[in-house]
mmCIF file of C-alpha atoms (C1' of nucleotides) in Angstrom:
data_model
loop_
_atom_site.group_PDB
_atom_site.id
_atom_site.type_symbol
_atom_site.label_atom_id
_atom_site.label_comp_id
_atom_site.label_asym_id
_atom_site.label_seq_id
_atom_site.Cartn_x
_atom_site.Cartn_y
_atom_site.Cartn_z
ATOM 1 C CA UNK A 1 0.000 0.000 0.000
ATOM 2 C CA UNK A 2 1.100 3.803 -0.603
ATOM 3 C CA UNK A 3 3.463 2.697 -3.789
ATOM 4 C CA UNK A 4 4.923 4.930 -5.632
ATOM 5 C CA UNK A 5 1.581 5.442 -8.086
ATOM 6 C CA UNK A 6 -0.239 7.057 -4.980
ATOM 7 C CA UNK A 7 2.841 8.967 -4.221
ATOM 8 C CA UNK A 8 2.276 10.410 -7.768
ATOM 9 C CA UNK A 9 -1.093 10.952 -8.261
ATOM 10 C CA UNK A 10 -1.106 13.208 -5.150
ATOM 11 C CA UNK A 11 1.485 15.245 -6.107
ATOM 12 C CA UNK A 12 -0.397 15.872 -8.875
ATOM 13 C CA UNK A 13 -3.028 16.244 -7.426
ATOM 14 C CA UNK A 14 -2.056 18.857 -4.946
ATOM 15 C CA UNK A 15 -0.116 20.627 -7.784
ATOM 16 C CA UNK A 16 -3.579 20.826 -9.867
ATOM 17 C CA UNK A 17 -4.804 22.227 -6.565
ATOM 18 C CA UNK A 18 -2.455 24.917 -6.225
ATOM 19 C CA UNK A 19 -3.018 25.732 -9.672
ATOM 20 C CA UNK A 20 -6.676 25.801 -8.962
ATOM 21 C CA UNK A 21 -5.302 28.459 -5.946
ATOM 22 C CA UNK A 22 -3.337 30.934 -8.827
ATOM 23 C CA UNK A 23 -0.416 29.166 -8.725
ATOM 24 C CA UNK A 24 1.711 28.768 -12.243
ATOM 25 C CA UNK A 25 1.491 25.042 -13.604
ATOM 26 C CA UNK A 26 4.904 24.463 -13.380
ATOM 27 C CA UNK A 27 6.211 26.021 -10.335
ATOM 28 C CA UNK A 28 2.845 24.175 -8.650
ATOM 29 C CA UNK A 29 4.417 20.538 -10.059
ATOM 30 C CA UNK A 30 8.025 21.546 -9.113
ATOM 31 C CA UNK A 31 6.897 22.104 -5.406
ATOM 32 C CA UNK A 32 4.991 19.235 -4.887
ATOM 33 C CA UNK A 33 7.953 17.277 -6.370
ATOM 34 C CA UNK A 34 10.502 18.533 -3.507
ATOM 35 C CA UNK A 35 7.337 18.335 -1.251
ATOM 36 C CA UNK A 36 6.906 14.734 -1.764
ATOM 37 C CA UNK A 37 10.305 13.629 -2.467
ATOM 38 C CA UNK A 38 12.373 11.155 0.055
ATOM 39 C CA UNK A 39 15.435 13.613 -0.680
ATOM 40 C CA UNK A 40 16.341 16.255 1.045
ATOM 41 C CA UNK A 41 17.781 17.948 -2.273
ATOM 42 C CA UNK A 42 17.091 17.760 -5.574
ATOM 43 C CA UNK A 43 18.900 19.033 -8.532
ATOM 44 C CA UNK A 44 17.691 20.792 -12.085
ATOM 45 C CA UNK A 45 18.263 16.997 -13.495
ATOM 46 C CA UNK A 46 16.004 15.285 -11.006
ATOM 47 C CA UNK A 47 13.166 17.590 -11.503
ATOM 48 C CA UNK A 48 13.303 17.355 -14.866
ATOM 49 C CA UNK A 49 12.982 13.809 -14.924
ATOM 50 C CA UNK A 50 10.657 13.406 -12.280
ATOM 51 C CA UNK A 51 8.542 15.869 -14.090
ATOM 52 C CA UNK A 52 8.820 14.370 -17.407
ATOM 53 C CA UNK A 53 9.655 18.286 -18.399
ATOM 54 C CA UNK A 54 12.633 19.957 -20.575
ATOM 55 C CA UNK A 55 15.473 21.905 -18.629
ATOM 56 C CA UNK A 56 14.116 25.013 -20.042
ATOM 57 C CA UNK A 57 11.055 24.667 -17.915
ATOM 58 C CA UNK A 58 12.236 23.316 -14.528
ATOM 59 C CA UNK A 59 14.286 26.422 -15.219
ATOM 60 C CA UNK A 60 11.663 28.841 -15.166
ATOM 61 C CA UNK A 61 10.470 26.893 -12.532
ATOM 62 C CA UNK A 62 12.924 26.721 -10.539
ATOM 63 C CA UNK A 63 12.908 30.488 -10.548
ATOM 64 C CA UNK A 64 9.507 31.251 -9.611
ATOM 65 C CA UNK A 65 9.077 28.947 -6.802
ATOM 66 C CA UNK A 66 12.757 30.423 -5.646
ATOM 67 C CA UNK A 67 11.384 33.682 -5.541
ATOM 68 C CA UNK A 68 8.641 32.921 -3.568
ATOM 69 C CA UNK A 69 10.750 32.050 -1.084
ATOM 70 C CA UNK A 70 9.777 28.411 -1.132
ATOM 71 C CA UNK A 71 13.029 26.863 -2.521
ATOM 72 C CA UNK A 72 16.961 27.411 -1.910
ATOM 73 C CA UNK A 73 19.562 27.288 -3.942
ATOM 74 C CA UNK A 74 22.514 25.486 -2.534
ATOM 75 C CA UNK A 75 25.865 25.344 -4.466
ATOM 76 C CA UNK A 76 27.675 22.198 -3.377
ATOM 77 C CA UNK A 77 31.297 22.623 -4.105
ATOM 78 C CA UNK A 78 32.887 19.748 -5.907
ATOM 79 C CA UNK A 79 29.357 19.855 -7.583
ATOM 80 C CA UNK A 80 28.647 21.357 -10.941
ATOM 81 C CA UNK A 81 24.793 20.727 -10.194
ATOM 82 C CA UNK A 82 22.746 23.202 -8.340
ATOM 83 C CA UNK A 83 20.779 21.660 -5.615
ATOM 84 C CA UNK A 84 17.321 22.975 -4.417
ATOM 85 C CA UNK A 85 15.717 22.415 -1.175
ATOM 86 C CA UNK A 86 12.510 23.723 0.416
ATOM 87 C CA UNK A 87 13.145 26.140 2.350
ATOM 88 C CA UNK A 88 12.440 25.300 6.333
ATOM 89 C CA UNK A 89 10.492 27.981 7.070
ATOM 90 C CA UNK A 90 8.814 28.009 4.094
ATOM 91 C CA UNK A 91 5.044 28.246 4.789
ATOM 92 C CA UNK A 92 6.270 30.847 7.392
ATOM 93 C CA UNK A 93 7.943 32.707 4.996
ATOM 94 C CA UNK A 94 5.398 32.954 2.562
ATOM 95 C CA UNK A 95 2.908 35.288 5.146
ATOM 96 C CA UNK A 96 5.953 37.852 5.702
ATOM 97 C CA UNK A 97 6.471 40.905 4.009
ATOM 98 C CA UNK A 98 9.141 40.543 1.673
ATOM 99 C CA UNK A 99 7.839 37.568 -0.280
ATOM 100 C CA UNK A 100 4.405 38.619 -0.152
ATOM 101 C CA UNK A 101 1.882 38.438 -2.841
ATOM 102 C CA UNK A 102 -0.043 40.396 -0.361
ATOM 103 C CA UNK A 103 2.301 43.556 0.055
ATOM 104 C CA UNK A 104 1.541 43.977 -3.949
ATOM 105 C CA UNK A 105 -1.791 44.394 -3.435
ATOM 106 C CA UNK A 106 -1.699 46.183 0.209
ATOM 107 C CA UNK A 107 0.323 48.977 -2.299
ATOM 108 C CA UNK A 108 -2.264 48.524 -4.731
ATOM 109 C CA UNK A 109 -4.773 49.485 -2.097
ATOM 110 C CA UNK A 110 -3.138 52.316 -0.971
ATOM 111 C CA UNK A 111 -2.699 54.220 -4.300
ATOM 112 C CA UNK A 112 -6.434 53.789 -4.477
ATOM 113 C CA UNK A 113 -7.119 55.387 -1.124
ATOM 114 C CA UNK A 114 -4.877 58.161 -2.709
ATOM 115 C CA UNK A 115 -6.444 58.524 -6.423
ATOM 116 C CA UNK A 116 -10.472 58.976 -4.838
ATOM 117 C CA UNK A 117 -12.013 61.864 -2.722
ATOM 118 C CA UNK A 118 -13.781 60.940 -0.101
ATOM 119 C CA UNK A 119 -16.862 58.872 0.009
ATOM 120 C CA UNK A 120 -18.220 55.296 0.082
ATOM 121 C CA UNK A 121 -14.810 54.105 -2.025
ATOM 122 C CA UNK A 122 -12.661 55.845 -0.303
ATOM 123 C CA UNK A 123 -14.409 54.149 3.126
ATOM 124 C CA UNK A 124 -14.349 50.642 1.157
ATOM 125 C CA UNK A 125 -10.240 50.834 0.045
ATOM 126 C CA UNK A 126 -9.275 52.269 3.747
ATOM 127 C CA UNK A 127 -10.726 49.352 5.429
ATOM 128 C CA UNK A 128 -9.402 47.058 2.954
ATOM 129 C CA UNK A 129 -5.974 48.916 3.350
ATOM 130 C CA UNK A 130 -6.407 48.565 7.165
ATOM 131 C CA UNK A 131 -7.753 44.844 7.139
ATOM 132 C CA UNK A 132 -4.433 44.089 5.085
ATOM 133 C CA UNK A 133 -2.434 45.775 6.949
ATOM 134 C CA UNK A 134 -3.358 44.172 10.146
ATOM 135 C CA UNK A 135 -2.583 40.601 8.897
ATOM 136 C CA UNK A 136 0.655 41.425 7.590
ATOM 137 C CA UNK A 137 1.533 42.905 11.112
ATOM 138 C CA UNK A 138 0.007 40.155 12.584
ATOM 139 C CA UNK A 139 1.629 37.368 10.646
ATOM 140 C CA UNK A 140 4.890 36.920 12.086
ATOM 141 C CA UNK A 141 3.293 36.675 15.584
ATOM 142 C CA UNK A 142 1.007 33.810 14.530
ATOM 143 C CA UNK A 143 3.977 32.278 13.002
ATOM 144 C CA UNK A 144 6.066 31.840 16.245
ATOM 145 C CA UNK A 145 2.926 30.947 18.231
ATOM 146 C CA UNK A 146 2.663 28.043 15.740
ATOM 147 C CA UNK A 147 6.039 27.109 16.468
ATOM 148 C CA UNK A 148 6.491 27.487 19.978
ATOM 149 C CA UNK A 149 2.653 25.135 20.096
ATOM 150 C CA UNK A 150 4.332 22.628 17.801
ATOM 151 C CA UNK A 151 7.125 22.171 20.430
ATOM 152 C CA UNK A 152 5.767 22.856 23.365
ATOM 153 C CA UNK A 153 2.521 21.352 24.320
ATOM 154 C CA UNK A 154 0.454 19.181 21.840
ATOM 155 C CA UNK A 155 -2.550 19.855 22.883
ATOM 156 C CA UNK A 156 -4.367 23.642 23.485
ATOM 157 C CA UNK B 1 -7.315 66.586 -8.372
ATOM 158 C CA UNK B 2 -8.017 62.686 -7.938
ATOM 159 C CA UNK B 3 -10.229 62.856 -11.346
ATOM 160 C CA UNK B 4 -12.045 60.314 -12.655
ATOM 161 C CA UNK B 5 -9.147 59.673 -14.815
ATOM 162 C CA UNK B 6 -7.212 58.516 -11.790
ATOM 163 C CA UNK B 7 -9.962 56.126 -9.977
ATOM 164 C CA UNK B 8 -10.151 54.471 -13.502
ATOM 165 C CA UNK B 9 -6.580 54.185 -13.105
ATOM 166 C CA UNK B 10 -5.841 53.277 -9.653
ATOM 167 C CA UNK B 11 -8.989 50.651 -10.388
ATOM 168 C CA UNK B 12 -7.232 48.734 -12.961
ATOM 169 C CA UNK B 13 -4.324 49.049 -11.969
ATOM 170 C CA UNK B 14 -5.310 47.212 -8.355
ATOM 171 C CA UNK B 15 -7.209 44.669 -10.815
ATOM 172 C CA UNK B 16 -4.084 43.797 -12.514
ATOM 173 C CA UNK B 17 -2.287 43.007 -9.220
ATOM 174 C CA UNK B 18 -5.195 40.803 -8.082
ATOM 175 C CA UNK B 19 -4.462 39.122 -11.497
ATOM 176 C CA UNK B 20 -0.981 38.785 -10.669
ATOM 177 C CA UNK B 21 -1.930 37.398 -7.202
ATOM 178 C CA UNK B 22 -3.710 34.489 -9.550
ATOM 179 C CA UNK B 23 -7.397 35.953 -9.874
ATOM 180 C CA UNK B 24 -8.928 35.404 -13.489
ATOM 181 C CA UNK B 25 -8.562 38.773 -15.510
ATOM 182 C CA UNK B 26 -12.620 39.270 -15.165
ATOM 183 C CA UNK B 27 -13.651 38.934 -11.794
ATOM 184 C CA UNK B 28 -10.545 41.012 -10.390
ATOM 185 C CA UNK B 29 -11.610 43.648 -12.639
ATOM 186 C CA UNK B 30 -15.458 43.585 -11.416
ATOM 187 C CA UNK B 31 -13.728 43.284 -7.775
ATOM 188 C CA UNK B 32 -11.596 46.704 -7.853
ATOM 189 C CA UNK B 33 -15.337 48.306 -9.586
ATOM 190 C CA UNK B 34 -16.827 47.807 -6.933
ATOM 191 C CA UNK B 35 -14.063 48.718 -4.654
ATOM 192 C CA UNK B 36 -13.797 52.030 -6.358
ATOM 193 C CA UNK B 37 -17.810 52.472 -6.872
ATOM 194 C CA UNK B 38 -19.650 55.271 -4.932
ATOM 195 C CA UNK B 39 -22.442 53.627 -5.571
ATOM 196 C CA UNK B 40 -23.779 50.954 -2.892
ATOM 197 C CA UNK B 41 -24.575 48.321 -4.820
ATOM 198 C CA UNK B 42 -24.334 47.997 -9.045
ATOM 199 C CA UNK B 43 -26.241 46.051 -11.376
ATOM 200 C CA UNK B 44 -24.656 43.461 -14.461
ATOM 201 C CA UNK B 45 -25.743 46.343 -16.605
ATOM 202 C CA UNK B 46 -23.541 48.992 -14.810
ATOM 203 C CA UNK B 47 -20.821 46.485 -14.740
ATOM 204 C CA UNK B 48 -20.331 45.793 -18.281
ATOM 205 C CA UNK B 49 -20.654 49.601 -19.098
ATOM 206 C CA UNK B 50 -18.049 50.180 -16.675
ATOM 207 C CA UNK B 51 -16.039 47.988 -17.477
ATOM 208 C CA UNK B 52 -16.669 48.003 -21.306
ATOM 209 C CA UNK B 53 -17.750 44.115 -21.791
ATOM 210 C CA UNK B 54 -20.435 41.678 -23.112
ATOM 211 C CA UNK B 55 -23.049 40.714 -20.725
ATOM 212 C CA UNK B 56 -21.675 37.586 -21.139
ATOM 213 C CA UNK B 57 -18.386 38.370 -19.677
ATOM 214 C CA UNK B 58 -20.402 39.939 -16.821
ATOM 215 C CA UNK B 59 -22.272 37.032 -15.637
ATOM 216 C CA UNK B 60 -19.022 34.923 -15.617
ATOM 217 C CA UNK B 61 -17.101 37.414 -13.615
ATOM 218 C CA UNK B 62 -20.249 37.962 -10.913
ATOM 219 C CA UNK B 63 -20.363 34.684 -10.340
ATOM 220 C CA UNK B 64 -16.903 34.186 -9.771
ATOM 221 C CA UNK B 65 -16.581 37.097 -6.867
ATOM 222 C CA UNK B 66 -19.787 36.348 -5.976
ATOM 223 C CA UNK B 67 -18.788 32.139 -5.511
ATOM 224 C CA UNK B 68 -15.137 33.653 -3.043
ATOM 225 C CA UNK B 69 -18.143 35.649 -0.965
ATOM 226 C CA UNK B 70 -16.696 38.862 -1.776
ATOM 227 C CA UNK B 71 -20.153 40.171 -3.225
ATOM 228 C CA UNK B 72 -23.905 39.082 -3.011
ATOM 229 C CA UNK B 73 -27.134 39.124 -4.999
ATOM 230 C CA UNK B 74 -29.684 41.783 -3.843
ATOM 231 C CA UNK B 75 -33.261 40.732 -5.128
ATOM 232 C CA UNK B 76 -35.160 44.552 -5.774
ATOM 233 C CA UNK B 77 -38.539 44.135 -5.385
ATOM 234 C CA UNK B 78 -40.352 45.543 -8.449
ATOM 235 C CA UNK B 79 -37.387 45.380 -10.451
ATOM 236 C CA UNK B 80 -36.177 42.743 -13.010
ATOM 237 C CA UNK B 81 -32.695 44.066 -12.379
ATOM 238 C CA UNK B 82 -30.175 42.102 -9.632
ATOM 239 C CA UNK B 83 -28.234 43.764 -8.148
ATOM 240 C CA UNK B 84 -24.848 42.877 -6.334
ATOM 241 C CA UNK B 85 -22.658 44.627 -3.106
ATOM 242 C CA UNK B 86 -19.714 44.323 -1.789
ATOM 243 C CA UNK B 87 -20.396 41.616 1.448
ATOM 244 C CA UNK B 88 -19.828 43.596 4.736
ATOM 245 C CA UNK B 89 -17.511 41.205 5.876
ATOM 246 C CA UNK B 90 -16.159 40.252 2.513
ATOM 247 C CA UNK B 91 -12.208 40.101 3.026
ATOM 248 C CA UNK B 92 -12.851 38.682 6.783
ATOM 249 C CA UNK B 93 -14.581 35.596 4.970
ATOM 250 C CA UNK B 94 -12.256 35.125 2.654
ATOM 251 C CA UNK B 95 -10.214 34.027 5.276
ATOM 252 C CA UNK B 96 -12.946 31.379 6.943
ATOM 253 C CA UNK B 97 -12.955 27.981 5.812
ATOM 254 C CA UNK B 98 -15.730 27.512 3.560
ATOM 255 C CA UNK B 99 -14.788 30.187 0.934
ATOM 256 C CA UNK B 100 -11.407 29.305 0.989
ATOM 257 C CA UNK B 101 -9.002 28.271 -1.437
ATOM 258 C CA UNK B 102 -6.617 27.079 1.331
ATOM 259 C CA UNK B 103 -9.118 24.559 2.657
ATOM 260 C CA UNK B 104 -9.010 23.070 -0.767
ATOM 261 C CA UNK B 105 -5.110 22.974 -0.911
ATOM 262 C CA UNK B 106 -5.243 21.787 2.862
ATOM 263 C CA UNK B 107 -7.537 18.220 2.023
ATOM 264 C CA UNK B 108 -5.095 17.335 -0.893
ATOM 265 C CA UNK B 109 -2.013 17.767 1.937
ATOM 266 C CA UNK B 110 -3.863 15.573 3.810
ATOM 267 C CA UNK B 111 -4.062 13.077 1.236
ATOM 268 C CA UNK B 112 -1.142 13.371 0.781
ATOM 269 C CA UNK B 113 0.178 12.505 3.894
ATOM 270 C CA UNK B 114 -2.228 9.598 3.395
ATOM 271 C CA UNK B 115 -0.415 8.685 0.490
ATOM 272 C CA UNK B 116 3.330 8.324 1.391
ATOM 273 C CA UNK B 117 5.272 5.992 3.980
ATOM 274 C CA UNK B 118 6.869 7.548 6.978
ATOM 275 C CA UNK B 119 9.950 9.306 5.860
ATOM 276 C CA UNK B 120 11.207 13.235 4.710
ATOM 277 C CA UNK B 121 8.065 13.903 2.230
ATOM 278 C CA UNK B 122 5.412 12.158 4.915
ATOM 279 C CA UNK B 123 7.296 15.071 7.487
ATOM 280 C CA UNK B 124 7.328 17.602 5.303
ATOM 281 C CA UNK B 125 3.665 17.052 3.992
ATOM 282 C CA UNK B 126 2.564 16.990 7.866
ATOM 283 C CA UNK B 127 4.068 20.024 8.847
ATOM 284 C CA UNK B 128 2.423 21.895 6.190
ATOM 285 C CA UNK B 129 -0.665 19.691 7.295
ATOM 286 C CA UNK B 130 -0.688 21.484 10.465
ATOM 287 C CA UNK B 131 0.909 24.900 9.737
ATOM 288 C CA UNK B 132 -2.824 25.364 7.581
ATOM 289 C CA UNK B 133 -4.816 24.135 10.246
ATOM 290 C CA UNK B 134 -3.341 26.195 12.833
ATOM 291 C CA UNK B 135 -3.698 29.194 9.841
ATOM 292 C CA UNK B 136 -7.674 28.107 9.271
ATOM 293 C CA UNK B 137 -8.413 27.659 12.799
ATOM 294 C CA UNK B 138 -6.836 30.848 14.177
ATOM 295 C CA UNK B 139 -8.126 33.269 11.433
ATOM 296 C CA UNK B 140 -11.979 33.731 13.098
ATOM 297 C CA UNK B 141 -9.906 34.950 16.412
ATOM 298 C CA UNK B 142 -7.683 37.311 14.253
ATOM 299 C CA UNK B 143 -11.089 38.572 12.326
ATOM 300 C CA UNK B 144 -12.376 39.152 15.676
ATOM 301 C CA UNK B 145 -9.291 41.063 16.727
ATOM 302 C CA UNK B 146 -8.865 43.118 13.909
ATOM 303 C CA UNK B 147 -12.718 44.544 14.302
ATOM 304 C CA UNK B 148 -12.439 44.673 17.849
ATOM 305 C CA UNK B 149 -9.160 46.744 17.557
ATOM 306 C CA UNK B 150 -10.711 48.844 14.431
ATOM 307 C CA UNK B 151 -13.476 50.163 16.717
ATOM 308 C CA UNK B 152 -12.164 50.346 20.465
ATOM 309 C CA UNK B 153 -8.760 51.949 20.580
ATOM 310 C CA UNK B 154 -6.914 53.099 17.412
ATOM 311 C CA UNK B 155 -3.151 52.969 18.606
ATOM 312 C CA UNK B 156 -1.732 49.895 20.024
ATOM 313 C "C1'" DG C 1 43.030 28.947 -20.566
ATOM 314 C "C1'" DC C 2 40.422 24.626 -22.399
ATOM 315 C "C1'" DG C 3 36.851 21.203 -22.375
ATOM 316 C "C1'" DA C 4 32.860 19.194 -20.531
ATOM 317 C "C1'" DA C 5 28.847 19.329 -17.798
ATOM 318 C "C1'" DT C 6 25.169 22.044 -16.412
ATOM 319 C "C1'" DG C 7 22.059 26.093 -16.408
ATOM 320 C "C1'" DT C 8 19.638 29.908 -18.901
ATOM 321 C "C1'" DT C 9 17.378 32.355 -22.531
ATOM 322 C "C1'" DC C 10 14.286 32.904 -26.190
ATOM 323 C "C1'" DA C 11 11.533 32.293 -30.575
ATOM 324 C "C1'" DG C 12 7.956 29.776 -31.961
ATOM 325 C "C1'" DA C 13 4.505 25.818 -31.367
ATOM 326 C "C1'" DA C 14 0.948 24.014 -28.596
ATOM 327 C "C1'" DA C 15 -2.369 24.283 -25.131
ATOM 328 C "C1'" DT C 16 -5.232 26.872 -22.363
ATOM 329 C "C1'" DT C 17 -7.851 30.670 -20.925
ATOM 330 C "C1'" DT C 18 -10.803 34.429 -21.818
ATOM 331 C "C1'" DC C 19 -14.169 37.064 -24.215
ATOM 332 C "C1'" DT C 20 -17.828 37.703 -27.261
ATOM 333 C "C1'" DG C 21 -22.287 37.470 -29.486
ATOM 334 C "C1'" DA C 22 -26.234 35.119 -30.310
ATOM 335 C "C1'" DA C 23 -29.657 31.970 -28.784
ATOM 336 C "C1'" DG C 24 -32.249 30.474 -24.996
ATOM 337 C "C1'" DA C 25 -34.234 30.772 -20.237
ATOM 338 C "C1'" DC C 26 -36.575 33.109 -16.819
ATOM 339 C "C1'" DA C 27 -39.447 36.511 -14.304
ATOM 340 C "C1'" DG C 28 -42.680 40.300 -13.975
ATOM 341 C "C1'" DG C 29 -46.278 43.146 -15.780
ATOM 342 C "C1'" DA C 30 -50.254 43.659 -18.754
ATOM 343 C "C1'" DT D 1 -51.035 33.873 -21.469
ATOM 344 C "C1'" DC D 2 -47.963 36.732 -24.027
ATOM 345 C "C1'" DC D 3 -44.528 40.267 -24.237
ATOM 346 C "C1'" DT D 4 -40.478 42.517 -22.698
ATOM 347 C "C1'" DG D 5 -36.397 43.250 -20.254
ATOM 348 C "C1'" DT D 6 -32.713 40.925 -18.047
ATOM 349 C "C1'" DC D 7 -29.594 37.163 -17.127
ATOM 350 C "C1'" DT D 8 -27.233 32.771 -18.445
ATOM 351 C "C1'" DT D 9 -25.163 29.494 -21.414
ATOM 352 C "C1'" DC D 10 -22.194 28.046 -24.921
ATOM 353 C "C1'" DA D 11 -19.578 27.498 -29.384
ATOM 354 C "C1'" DG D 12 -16.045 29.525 -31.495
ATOM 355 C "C1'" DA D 13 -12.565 33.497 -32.090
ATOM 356 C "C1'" DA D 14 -8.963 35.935 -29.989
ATOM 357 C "C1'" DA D 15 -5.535 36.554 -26.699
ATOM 358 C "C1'" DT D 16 -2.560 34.758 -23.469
ATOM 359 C "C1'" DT D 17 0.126 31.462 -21.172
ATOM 360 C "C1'" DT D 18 3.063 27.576 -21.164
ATOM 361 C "C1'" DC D 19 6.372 24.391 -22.923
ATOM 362 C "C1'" DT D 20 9.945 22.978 -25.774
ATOM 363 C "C1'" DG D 21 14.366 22.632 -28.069
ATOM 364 C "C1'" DA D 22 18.303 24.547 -29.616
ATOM 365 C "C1'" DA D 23 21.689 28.073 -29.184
ATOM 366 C "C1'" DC D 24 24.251 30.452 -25.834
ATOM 367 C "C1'" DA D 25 26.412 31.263 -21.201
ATOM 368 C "C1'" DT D 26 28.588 29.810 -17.138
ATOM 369 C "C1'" DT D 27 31.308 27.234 -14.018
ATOM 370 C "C1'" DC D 28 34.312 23.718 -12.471
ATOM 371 C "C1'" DG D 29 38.247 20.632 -12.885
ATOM 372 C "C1'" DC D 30 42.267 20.139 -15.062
#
DNA sequence: GCGAATGTTCAGAAATTTCTGAAGACAGGA
DNA sequence: TCCTGTCTTCAGAAATTTCTGAACATTCGC
């Protein structure tokens, strides 16, 4: 039981999920190959053939989900691969500010708040702005309470 | 200052960002028109002069937003028009479990932790497993926190 | 430096998404 | 019941995204 077809199909599956969540096809099959793989590294090469993909996409790949702050690159000297591993704070990451999807649009926000007088949109974009604003504050103190509960005590 | 010019501006221009946050090109623009509307609610028919589209294009879009619980259909009395507002709560929900993309993303983790042996990628797959729950199960108190603050005492 | 292995870029092909426009469905008033 | 205004659906056109493959760049060992 759990062979090495289930292994696949939910990758796959959780890639076409991802996708389904905005995510680019690619990047989405590239993560939930270093999510599900036994390795702790992988390089351009094993991506590309456990993807079934050319090295011109695990490329662009490679880059987006690096960007994100997902991945790492790790040179290994004595290596001329590039290794890639996920990142260990990587869900963590993705809530901060500097990888944020979320700080685009909190800017967004606020030039809008900016280009209208006042009335019912301006009221609408400041508590958007505000709402937004909150959460990205908030963020890295909901990270470390998630850490320090995944230590500490199981339960509560 | 802060024409019209500009709020058509700052509207598409926060529509493209949504896009590039991975909303479809149609409902992020009906999103940011209502944002920037100082109307309460607007009609299909205002939409697609607004925005310059087929009624078609329209109905798509609306149900899209409508579907993530941003906006909701207002039956007028006495009119064969629907109409369609921004939900009160709309970005507070988007963080709740039913409208939410994460909850989707979080069941295929969980089958995927279903689907691999113990090892790195069954690890991996369970820490992500419970980094979402914590997220999905902690965002009502944050909601609550964010109003509470928004209300009671501006600074702190 | 030179050669070999590996990574990146990019033009074009393929696949997918998105939008339209027309036909159909539905609801309200006469 | 019929008519009219409004919304939805859907096939196909248009636009966009995605992937490839080959040429180019880079880096390491020698």
């Amino acid at each position: 039981m759990t062979g090495e077809t289930d292994r696949r199909e939910a990758a796959e599956h959780l890639a076409l999920t991802l996708v389904g969540a905005g995510m680019q096809r690619m990047g989405a099959r590239a993560l939930a190959a270093f999510l599900f793989s036994e390795k702790e590294t992988l390089t351009a090469g094993d991506l590309a053939q456990e993807l079934g993909v050319s090295a011109g996409s695990v490329s662009g790949a490679v880059r987006m989900v690096a960007q994100m702050g997902l991945i790492e690159r790790i040179h290994v000297a004595g290596s001329r691969r590039e290794h890639f591993r996920m990142r260990d704070n990587a869900w963590t990451t993705l809530y901060s500010r500097q990888h944020s999807v979320v700080d685009e649009v909190l800017r967004a926000v606020e030039n809008g708040v900016g280009a209208v007088g006042p009335g019912r949109a301006h009221d609408r974009l400041e508590y958007m702005r505000d709402f937004y604003t909150f959460l990205l504050n908030e963020a890295p103190m909901l990270v470390e309470r998630f850490e320090r509960q995944r230590r500490g005590e199981p339960r509560s």
